[in-house]
Short mmCIF file of C-alpha atoms and ligand atoms in Angstrom, two decimals:
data_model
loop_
_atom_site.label_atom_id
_atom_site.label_comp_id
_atom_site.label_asym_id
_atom_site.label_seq_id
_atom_site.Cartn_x
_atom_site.Cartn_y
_atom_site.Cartn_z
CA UNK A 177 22.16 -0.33 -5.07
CA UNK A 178 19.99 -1.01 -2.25
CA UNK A 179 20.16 0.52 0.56
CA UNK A 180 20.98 -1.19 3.81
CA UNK A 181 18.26 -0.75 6.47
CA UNK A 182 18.96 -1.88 10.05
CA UNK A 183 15.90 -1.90 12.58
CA UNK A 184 15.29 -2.20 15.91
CA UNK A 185 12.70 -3.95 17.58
CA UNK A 186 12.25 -3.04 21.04
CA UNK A 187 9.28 -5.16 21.75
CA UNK A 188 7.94 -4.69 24.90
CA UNK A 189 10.87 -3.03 26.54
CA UNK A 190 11.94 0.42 27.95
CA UNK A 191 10.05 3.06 29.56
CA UNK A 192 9.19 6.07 27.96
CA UNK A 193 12.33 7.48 29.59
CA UNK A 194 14.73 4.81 28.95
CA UNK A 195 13.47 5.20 25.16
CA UNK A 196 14.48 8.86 24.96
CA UNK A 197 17.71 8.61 27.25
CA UNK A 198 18.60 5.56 24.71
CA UNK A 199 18.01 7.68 21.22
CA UNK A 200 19.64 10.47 22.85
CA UNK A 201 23.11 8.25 23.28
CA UNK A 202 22.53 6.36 19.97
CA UNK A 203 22.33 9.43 17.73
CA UNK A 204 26.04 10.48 17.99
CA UNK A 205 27.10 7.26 18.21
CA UNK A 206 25.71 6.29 14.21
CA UNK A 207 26.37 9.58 12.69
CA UNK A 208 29.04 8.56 10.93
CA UNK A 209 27.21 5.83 8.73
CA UNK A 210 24.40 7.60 6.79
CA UNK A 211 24.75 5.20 4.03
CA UNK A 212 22.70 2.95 6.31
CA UNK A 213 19.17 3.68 6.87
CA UNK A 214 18.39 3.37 10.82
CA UNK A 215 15.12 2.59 12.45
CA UNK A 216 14.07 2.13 16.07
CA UNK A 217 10.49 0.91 16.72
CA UNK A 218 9.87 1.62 20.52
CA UNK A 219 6.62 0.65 22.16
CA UNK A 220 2.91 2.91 21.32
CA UNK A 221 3.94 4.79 24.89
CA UNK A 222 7.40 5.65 23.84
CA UNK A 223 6.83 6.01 19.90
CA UNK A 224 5.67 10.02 19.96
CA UNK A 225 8.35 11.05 22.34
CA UNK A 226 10.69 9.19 20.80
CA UNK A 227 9.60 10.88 17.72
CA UNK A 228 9.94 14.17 18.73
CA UNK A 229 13.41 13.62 20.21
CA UNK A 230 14.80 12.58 16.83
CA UNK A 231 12.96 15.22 14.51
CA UNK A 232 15.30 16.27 12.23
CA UNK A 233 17.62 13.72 12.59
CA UNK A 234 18.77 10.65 10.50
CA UNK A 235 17.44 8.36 12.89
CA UNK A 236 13.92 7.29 12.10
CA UNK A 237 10.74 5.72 14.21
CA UNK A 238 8.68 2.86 13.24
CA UNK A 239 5.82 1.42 15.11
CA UNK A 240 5.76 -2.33 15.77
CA UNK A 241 2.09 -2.68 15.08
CA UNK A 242 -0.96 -0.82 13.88
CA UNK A 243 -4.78 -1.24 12.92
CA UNK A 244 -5.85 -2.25 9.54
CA UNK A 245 -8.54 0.68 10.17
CA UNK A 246 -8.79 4.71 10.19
CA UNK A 247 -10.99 4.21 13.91
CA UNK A 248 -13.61 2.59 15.65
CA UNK A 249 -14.58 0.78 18.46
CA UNK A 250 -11.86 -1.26 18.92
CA UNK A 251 -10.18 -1.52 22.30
CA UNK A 252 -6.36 -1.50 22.41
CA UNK A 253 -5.39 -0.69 19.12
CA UNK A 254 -4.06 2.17 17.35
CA UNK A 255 -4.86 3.42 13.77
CA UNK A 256 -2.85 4.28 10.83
CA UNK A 257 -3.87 7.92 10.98
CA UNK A 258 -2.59 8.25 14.13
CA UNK A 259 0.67 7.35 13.38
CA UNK A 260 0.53 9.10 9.89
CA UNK A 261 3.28 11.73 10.93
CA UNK A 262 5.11 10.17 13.98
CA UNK A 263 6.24 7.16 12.56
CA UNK A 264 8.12 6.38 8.96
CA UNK A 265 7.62 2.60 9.35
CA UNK A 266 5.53 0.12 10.96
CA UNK A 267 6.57 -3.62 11.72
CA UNK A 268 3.43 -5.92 10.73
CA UNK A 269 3.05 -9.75 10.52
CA UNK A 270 5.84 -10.09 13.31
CA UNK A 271 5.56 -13.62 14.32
CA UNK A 272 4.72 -12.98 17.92
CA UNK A 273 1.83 -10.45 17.04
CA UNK A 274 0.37 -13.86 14.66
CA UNK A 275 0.85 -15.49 17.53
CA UNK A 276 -0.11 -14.00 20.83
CA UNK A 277 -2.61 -11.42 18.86
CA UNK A 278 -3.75 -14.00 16.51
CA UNK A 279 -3.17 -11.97 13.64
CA UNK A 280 -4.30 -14.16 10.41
CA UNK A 281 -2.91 -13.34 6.87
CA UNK A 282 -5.82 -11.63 5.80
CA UNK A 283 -5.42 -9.49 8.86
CA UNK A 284 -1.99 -8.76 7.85
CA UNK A 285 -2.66 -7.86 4.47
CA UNK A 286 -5.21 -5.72 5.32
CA UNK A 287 -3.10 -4.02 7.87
CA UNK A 288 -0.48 -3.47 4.71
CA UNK A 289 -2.99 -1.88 3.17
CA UNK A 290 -4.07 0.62 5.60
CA UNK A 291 -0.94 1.34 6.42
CA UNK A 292 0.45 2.55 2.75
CA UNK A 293 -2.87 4.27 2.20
CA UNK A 294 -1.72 6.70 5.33
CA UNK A 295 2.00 6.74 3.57
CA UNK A 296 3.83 4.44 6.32
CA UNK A 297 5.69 2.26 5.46
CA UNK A 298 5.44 -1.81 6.23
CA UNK A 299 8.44 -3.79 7.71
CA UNK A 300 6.54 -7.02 6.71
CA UNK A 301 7.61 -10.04 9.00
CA UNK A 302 7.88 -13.65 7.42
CA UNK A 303 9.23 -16.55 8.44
CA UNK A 304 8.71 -20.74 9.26
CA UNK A 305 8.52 -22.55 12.60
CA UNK A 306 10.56 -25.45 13.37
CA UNK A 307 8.43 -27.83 13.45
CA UNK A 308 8.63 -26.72 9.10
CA UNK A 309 11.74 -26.21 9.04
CA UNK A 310 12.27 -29.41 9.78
CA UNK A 311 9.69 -30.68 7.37
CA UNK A 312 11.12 -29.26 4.76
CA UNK A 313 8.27 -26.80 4.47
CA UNK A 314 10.09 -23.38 4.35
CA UNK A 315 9.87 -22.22 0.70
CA UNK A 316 6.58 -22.76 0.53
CA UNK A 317 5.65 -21.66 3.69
CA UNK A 318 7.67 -18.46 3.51
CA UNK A 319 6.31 -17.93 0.08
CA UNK A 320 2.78 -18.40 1.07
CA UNK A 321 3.02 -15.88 3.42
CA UNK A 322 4.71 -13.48 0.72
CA UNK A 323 1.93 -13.89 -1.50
CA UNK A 324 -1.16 -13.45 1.35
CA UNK A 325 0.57 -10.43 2.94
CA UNK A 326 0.62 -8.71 -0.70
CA UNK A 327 -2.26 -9.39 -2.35
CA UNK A 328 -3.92 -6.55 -4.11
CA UNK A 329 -0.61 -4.63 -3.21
CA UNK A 330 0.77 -2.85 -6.65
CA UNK A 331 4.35 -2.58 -8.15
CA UNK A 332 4.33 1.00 -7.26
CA UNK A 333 3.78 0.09 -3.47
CA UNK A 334 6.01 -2.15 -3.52
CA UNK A 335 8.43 0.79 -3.76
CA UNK A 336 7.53 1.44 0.08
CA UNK A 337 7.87 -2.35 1.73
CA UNK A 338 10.61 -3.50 3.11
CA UNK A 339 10.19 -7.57 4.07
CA UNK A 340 12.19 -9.05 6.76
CA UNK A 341 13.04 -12.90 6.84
CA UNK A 342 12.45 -13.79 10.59
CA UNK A 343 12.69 -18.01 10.90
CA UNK A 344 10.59 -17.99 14.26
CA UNK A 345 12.93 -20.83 15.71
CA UNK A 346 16.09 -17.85 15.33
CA UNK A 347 14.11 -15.60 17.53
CA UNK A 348 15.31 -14.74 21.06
CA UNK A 349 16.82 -18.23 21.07
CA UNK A 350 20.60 -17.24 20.21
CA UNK A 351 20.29 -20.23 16.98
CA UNK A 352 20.41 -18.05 14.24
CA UNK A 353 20.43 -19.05 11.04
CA UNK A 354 23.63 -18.80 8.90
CA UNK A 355 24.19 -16.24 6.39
CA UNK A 356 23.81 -18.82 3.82
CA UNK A 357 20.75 -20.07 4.59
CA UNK A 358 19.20 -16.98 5.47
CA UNK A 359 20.13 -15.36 2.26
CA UNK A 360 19.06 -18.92 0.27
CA UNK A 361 15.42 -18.45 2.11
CA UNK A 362 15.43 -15.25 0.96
CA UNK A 363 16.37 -15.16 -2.56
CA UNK A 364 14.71 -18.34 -2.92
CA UNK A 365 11.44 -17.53 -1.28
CA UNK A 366 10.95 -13.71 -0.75
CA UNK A 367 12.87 -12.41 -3.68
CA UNK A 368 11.80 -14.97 -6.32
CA UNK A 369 8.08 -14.58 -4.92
CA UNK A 370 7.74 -10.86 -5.48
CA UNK A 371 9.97 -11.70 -8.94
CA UNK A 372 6.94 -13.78 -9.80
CA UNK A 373 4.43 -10.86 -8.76
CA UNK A 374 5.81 -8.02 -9.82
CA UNK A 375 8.72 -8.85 -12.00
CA UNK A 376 12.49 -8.59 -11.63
CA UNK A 377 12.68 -4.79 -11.57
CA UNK A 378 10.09 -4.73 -8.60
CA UNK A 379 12.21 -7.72 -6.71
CA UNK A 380 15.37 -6.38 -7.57
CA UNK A 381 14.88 -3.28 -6.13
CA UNK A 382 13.10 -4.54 -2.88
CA UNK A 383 14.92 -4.24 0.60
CA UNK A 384 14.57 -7.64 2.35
CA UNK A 385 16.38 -7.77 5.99
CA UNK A 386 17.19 -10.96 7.83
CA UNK A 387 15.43 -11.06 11.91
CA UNK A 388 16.53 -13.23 14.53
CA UNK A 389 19.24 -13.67 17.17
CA UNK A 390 21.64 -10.92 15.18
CA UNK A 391 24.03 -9.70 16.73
CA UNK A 392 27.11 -7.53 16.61
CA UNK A 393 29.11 -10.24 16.05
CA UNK A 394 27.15 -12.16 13.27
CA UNK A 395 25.84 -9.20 11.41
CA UNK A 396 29.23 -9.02 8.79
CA UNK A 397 28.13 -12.54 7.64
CA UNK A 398 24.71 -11.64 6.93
CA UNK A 399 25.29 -8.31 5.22
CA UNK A 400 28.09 -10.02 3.19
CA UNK A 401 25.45 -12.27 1.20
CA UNK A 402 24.21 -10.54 -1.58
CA UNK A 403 20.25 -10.68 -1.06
CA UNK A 404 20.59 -9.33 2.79
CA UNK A 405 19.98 -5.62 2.44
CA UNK A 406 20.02 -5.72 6.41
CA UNK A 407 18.45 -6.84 9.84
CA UNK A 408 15.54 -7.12 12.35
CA UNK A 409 17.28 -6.64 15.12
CA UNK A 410 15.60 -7.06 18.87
CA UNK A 411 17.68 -8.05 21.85
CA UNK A 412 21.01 -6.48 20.43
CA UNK A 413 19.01 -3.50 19.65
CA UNK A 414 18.33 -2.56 22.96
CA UNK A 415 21.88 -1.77 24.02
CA UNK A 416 24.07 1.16 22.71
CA UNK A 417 26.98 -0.14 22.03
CA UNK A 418 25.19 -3.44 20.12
CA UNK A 419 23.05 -1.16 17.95
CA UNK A 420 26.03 0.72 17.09
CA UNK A 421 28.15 -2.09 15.75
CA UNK A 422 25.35 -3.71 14.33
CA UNK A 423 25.09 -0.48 11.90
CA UNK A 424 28.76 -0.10 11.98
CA UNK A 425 28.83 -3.46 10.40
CA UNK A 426 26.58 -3.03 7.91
CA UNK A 427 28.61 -0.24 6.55
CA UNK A 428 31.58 -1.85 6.44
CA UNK A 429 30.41 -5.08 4.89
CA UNK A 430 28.19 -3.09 2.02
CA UNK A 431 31.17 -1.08 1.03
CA UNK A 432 29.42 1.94 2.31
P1 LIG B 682 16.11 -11.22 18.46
O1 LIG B 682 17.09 -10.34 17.70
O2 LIG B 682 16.06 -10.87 19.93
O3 LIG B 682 16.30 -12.66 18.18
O4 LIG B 682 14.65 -10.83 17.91
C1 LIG B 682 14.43 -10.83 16.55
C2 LIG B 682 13.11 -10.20 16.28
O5 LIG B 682 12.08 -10.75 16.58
C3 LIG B 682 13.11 -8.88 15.65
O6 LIG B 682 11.83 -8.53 15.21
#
Protein backbone atom coordinates (compact mmCIF):
# COMPACT_ATOMS: atom_id res chain seq x y z
CA UNK A 1 0.00 0.00 0.00
CA UNK A 2 1.06 3.44 -0.53
CA UNK A 3 1.57 5.54 1.83
CA UNK A 4 -0.42 8.71 2.25
CA UNK A 5 1.76 11.86 2.22
CA UNK A 6 0.19 15.22 3.14
CA UNK A 7 2.37 18.47 2.54
CA UNK A 8 2.35 21.79 3.31
CA UNK A 9 3.23 24.57 1.30
CA UNK A 10 3.79 27.63 3.13
CA UNK A 11 4.83 29.76 0.26
CA UNK A 12 5.88 32.93 1.17
CA UNK A 13 4.37 33.08 4.60
CA UNK A 14 5.44 33.11 8.32
CA UNK A 15 8.37 34.47 9.98
CA UNK A 16 11.01 32.47 11.18
CA UNK A 17 9.18 32.62 14.52
CA UNK A 18 5.74 32.01 13.50
CA UNK A 19 7.34 28.83 11.64
CA UNK A 20 8.73 27.36 14.85
CA UNK A 21 5.79 28.53 17.25
CA UNK A 22 3.50 26.74 14.40
CA UNK A 23 5.58 23.17 14.31
CA UNK A 24 5.78 23.42 17.92
CA UNK A 25 1.65 23.33 18.21
CA UNK A 26 1.30 20.98 15.17
CA UNK A 27 3.51 18.18 16.50
CA UNK A 28 1.15 17.00 19.32
CA UNK A 29 -1.63 17.73 17.53
CA UNK A 30 -0.72 14.76 14.48
CA UNK A 31 0.86 12.30 16.72
CA UNK A 32 -1.71 10.14 16.64
CA UNK A 33 -1.67 9.42 12.75
CA UNK A 34 1.81 8.04 11.86
CA UNK A 35 0.37 6.05 9.14
CA UNK A 36 0.44 9.36 7.27
CA UNK A 37 3.64 10.77 6.21
CA UNK A 38 3.70 14.70 7.13
CA UNK A 39 5.68 17.40 5.49
CA UNK A 40 5.90 21.16 6.02
CA UNK A 41 7.97 23.17 3.49
CA UNK A 42 8.52 26.65 5.22
CA UNK A 43 10.37 29.41 3.45
CA UNK A 44 14.76 29.18 2.89
CA UNK A 45 14.72 31.63 6.27
CA UNK A 46 12.57 29.38 8.31
CA UNK A 47 13.62 25.86 6.72
CA UNK A 48 16.93 25.20 9.18
CA UNK A 49 15.18 26.28 12.29
CA UNK A 50 12.35 24.64 11.48
CA UNK A 51 14.52 21.72 10.98
CA UNK A 52 16.12 21.66 14.05
CA UNK A 53 12.88 22.09 16.03
CA UNK A 54 11.48 18.85 14.63
CA UNK A 55 14.74 16.60 14.75
CA UNK A 56 13.72 13.51 15.86
CA UNK A 57 10.31 13.80 15.27
CA UNK A 58 7.76 12.35 12.72
CA UNK A 59 7.23 15.55 11.23
CA UNK A 60 9.47 16.20 8.28
CA UNK A 61 10.87 19.53 6.29
CA UNK A 62 10.90 20.04 2.66
CA UNK A 63 12.14 23.01 0.83
CA UNK A 64 9.90 24.63 -1.79
CA UNK A 65 12.67 25.22 -4.23
CA UNK A 66 16.33 24.57 -4.89
CA UNK A 67 19.22 24.98 -7.56
CA UNK A 68 19.78 22.50 -10.22
CA UNK A 69 23.62 23.12 -9.14
CA UNK A 70 26.22 22.15 -6.21
CA UNK A 71 27.32 26.35 -6.26
CA UNK A 72 28.27 29.19 -8.17
CA UNK A 73 27.70 32.53 -8.93
CA UNK A 74 24.27 32.65 -8.88
CA UNK A 75 22.46 35.29 -6.86
CA UNK A 76 19.41 34.21 -4.82
CA UNK A 77 19.44 30.69 -5.01
CA UNK A 78 20.25 27.90 -2.85
CA UNK A 79 21.98 24.55 -3.73
CA UNK A 80 21.17 21.01 -3.20
CA UNK A 81 24.14 20.49 -0.91
CA UNK A 82 23.02 22.89 1.24
CA UNK A 83 19.95 21.44 1.96
CA UNK A 84 21.44 17.83 1.84
CA UNK A 85 20.72 17.23 5.66
CA UNK A 86 18.04 19.87 6.64
CA UNK A 87 15.47 19.03 4.38
CA UNK A 88 13.85 15.36 3.34
CA UNK A 89 11.96 16.88 0.38
CA UNK A 90 12.00 19.66 -1.96
CA UNK A 91 8.86 21.02 -3.95
CA UNK A 92 10.09 21.70 -7.71
CA UNK A 93 8.13 22.64 -10.89
CA UNK A 94 5.44 24.42 -8.60
CA UNK A 95 3.46 26.37 -11.02
CA UNK A 96 4.17 29.74 -9.55
CA UNK A 97 8.06 29.15 -9.47
CA UNK A 98 7.42 28.34 -13.76
CA UNK A 99 5.79 31.24 -13.61
CA UNK A 100 7.13 34.16 -11.67
CA UNK A 101 10.85 32.45 -11.80
CA UNK A 102 10.45 31.34 -15.27
CA UNK A 103 11.46 28.00 -14.57
CA UNK A 104 11.37 25.98 -18.10
CA UNK A 105 11.09 22.10 -18.15
CA UNK A 106 14.53 21.56 -18.79
CA UNK A 107 15.20 23.67 -15.75
CA UNK A 108 12.99 21.49 -13.81
CA UNK A 109 14.39 18.37 -14.82
CA UNK A 110 17.61 19.36 -14.18
CA UNK A 111 16.70 20.59 -10.79
CA UNK A 112 15.24 16.75 -10.26
CA UNK A 113 18.34 15.70 -10.98
CA UNK A 114 20.46 17.59 -8.68
CA UNK A 115 18.31 17.18 -6.18
CA UNK A 116 18.28 13.07 -6.00
CA UNK A 117 22.00 13.14 -6.64
CA UNK A 118 22.23 15.00 -2.96
CA UNK A 119 19.46 12.23 -1.69
CA UNK A 120 16.37 14.79 -1.40
CA UNK A 121 13.67 14.01 -2.43
CA UNK A 122 11.37 15.87 -5.33
CA UNK A 123 7.66 16.82 -4.69
CA UNK A 124 7.34 17.36 -8.52
CA UNK A 125 4.46 19.92 -9.35
CA UNK A 126 2.25 19.36 -12.57
CA UNK A 127 -0.66 20.65 -13.66
CA UNK A 128 -2.81 22.67 -16.78
CA UNK A 129 -4.06 26.26 -16.92
CA UNK A 130 -7.49 27.10 -17.76
CA UNK A 131 -7.21 28.47 -20.63
CA UNK A 132 -6.30 24.14 -21.42
CA UNK A 133 -8.47 22.98 -19.44
CA UNK A 134 -10.87 24.35 -21.29
CA UNK A 135 -9.35 23.29 -24.55
CA UNK A 136 -9.39 20.07 -23.76
CA UNK A 137 -5.62 20.03 -23.49
CA UNK A 138 -5.02 18.46 -20.01
CA UNK A 139 -3.80 14.88 -20.69
CA UNK A 140 -1.49 15.89 -22.87
CA UNK A 141 -0.39 18.77 -21.27
CA UNK A 142 -0.08 17.13 -17.86
CA UNK A 143 1.65 14.27 -19.53
CA UNK A 144 4.09 16.39 -21.32
CA UNK A 145 5.18 17.79 -18.36
CA UNK A 146 5.52 14.17 -16.73
CA UNK A 147 7.70 13.11 -19.37
CA UNK A 148 10.16 16.55 -19.51
CA UNK A 149 10.43 16.66 -15.70
CA UNK A 150 11.76 12.87 -15.80
CA UNK A 151 13.81 12.43 -18.47
CA UNK A 152 16.99 10.58 -17.88
CA UNK A 153 15.41 9.87 -14.35
CA UNK A 154 15.70 5.83 -13.64
CA UNK A 155 13.15 3.28 -12.17
CA UNK A 156 15.22 3.15 -9.12
CA UNK A 157 14.75 7.02 -8.60
CA UNK A 158 11.65 6.88 -9.16
CA UNK A 159 11.48 5.14 -5.77
CA UNK A 160 12.23 8.75 -4.22
CA UNK A 161 9.54 11.15 -6.26
CA UNK A 162 6.54 11.88 -5.17
CA UNK A 163 4.35 13.97 -8.08
CA UNK A 164 1.62 16.21 -7.11
CA UNK A 165 -1.36 17.04 -9.54
CA UNK A 166 -1.78 20.88 -9.05
CA UNK A 167 -4.51 22.21 -11.99
CA UNK A 168 -3.15 25.92 -11.74
CA UNK A 169 -6.85 27.28 -12.10
CA UNK A 170 -7.56 25.17 -8.36
CA UNK A 171 -4.84 27.19 -6.81
CA UNK A 172 -5.63 29.81 -4.13
CA UNK A 173 -8.91 30.28 -5.99
CA UNK A 174 -11.26 28.07 -3.62
CA UNK A 175 -12.47 26.02 -7.32
CA UNK A 176 -11.01 22.89 -6.69
CA UNK A 177 -11.32 20.23 -8.71
CA UNK A 178 -13.51 17.22 -7.71
CA UNK A 179 -12.20 14.07 -6.46
CA UNK A 180 -13.19 12.53 -9.64
CA UNK A 181 -11.57 14.51 -11.87
CA UNK A 182 -8.57 14.97 -9.98
CA UNK A 183 -8.04 11.33 -9.54
CA UNK A 184 -9.12 10.78 -13.58
CA UNK A 185 -6.12 13.45 -14.39
CA UNK A 186 -4.11 11.55 -12.42
CA UNK A 187 -4.46 8.03 -13.25
CA UNK A 188 -5.01 9.05 -16.66
CA UNK A 189 -2.06 11.34 -17.10
CA UNK A 190 0.54 10.96 -14.25
CA UNK A 191 0.07 7.34 -13.43
CA UNK A 192 -0.35 5.95 -16.97
CA UNK A 193 2.72 8.27 -18.05
CA UNK A 194 5.25 6.87 -15.63
CA UNK A 195 3.31 3.25 -16.48
CA UNK A 196 4.57 3.95 -19.96
CA UNK A 197 8.21 4.90 -18.65
CA UNK A 198 8.90 2.75 -16.20
CA UNK A 199 6.29 0.08 -16.18
CA UNK A 200 3.41 -0.81 -13.88
CA UNK A 201 5.52 -1.82 -10.87
CA UNK A 202 7.34 1.67 -11.00
CA UNK A 203 3.68 3.54 -11.41
CA UNK A 204 2.04 1.42 -9.10
CA UNK A 205 4.15 2.07 -6.44
CA UNK A 206 4.50 5.92 -7.03
CA UNK A 207 2.90 8.45 -4.49
CA UNK A 208 0.98 11.06 -6.55
CA UNK A 209 -0.88 13.87 -4.26
CA UNK A 210 -3.61 16.14 -5.53
CA UNK A 211 -2.65 20.44 -4.90
CA UNK A 212 -5.07 23.07 -4.94
CA UNK A 213 -7.75 24.76 -2.83
CA UNK A 214 -7.83 21.48 -0.28
CA UNK A 215 -9.15 21.84 2.50
CA UNK A 216 -10.31 20.20 5.69
CA UNK A 217 -13.46 19.79 4.45
CA UNK A 218 -12.78 18.37 0.88
CA UNK A 219 -9.79 16.28 1.71
CA UNK A 220 -12.14 12.80 2.57
CA UNK A 221 -13.25 13.02 -1.12
CA UNK A 222 -9.92 13.19 -2.50
CA UNK A 223 -8.24 10.56 -0.35
CA UNK A 224 -11.29 8.30 -1.00
CA UNK A 225 -10.34 7.90 -4.86
CA UNK A 226 -8.05 5.28 -5.30
CA UNK A 227 -5.03 7.01 -7.25
CA UNK A 228 -4.86 10.07 -4.53
CA UNK A 229 -2.13 8.94 -2.16
CA UNK A 230 -2.60 12.59 -0.65
CA UNK A 231 -2.34 16.50 -0.96
CA UNK A 232 -0.43 19.77 -1.69
CA UNK A 233 -1.79 21.63 0.67
CA UNK A 234 -1.07 25.69 0.97
CA UNK A 235 -3.60 28.03 2.48
CA UNK A 236 -5.19 25.29 4.83
CA UNK A 237 -1.74 24.40 5.74
CA UNK A 238 -0.95 27.38 7.41
CA UNK A 239 -3.41 27.04 10.27
CA UNK A 240 -3.28 24.39 13.11
CA UNK A 241 -6.32 23.22 13.36
CA UNK A 242 -6.67 22.91 9.18
CA UNK A 243 -3.40 20.98 8.94
CA UNK A 244 -4.58 18.77 11.57
CA UNK A 245 -7.81 17.65 10.02
CA UNK A 246 -6.41 17.64 6.78
CA UNK A 247 -4.04 14.64 8.12
CA UNK A 248 -6.75 13.48 10.35
CA UNK A 249 -8.66 12.91 7.21
CA UNK A 250 -6.37 11.22 5.38
CA UNK A 251 -6.20 8.61 8.02
CA UNK A 252 -9.51 8.02 8.29
CA UNK A 253 -10.36 7.82 4.62
CA UNK A 254 -7.13 5.36 3.84
CA UNK A 255 -8.21 3.00 6.52
CA UNK A 256 -5.14 3.91 8.41
P1 LIG B 1 -3.92 26.26 -2.08
O1 LIG B 1 -4.10 25.03 -1.21
O2 LIG B 1 -3.81 27.52 -1.26
O3 LIG B 1 -4.90 26.33 -3.18
O4 LIG B 1 -2.46 26.11 -2.76
C1 LIG B 1 -2.16 24.93 -3.42
C2 LIG B 1 -0.71 24.92 -3.73
O5 LIG B 1 -0.24 25.66 -4.56
C3 LIG B 1 0.14 24.00 -2.98
O6 LIG B 1 1.41 23.89 -3.55
Amino acid sequence: MRQPIIAGNWKMYKTVQESVDFVRQLLPRIEPFGSVERVVCPTFLAVYPVAEALRGTALKVGAQNVAAVKEGAYTSQVSPAMLQGVVEYVIIGHSEARKFLHETDAEINAKIKAALEYGLKPILAVGESLEQNQAGETQAFVSGQVRAALQGISAEQMANIVIAYEPIWAIGTGKNASGEVANAIISGAVRATVAELYGSAVAGALRIQYGGSVKPDNMAEYMSQPDIDGALVGGASLKVDDFTRLVEAAAQAKGA
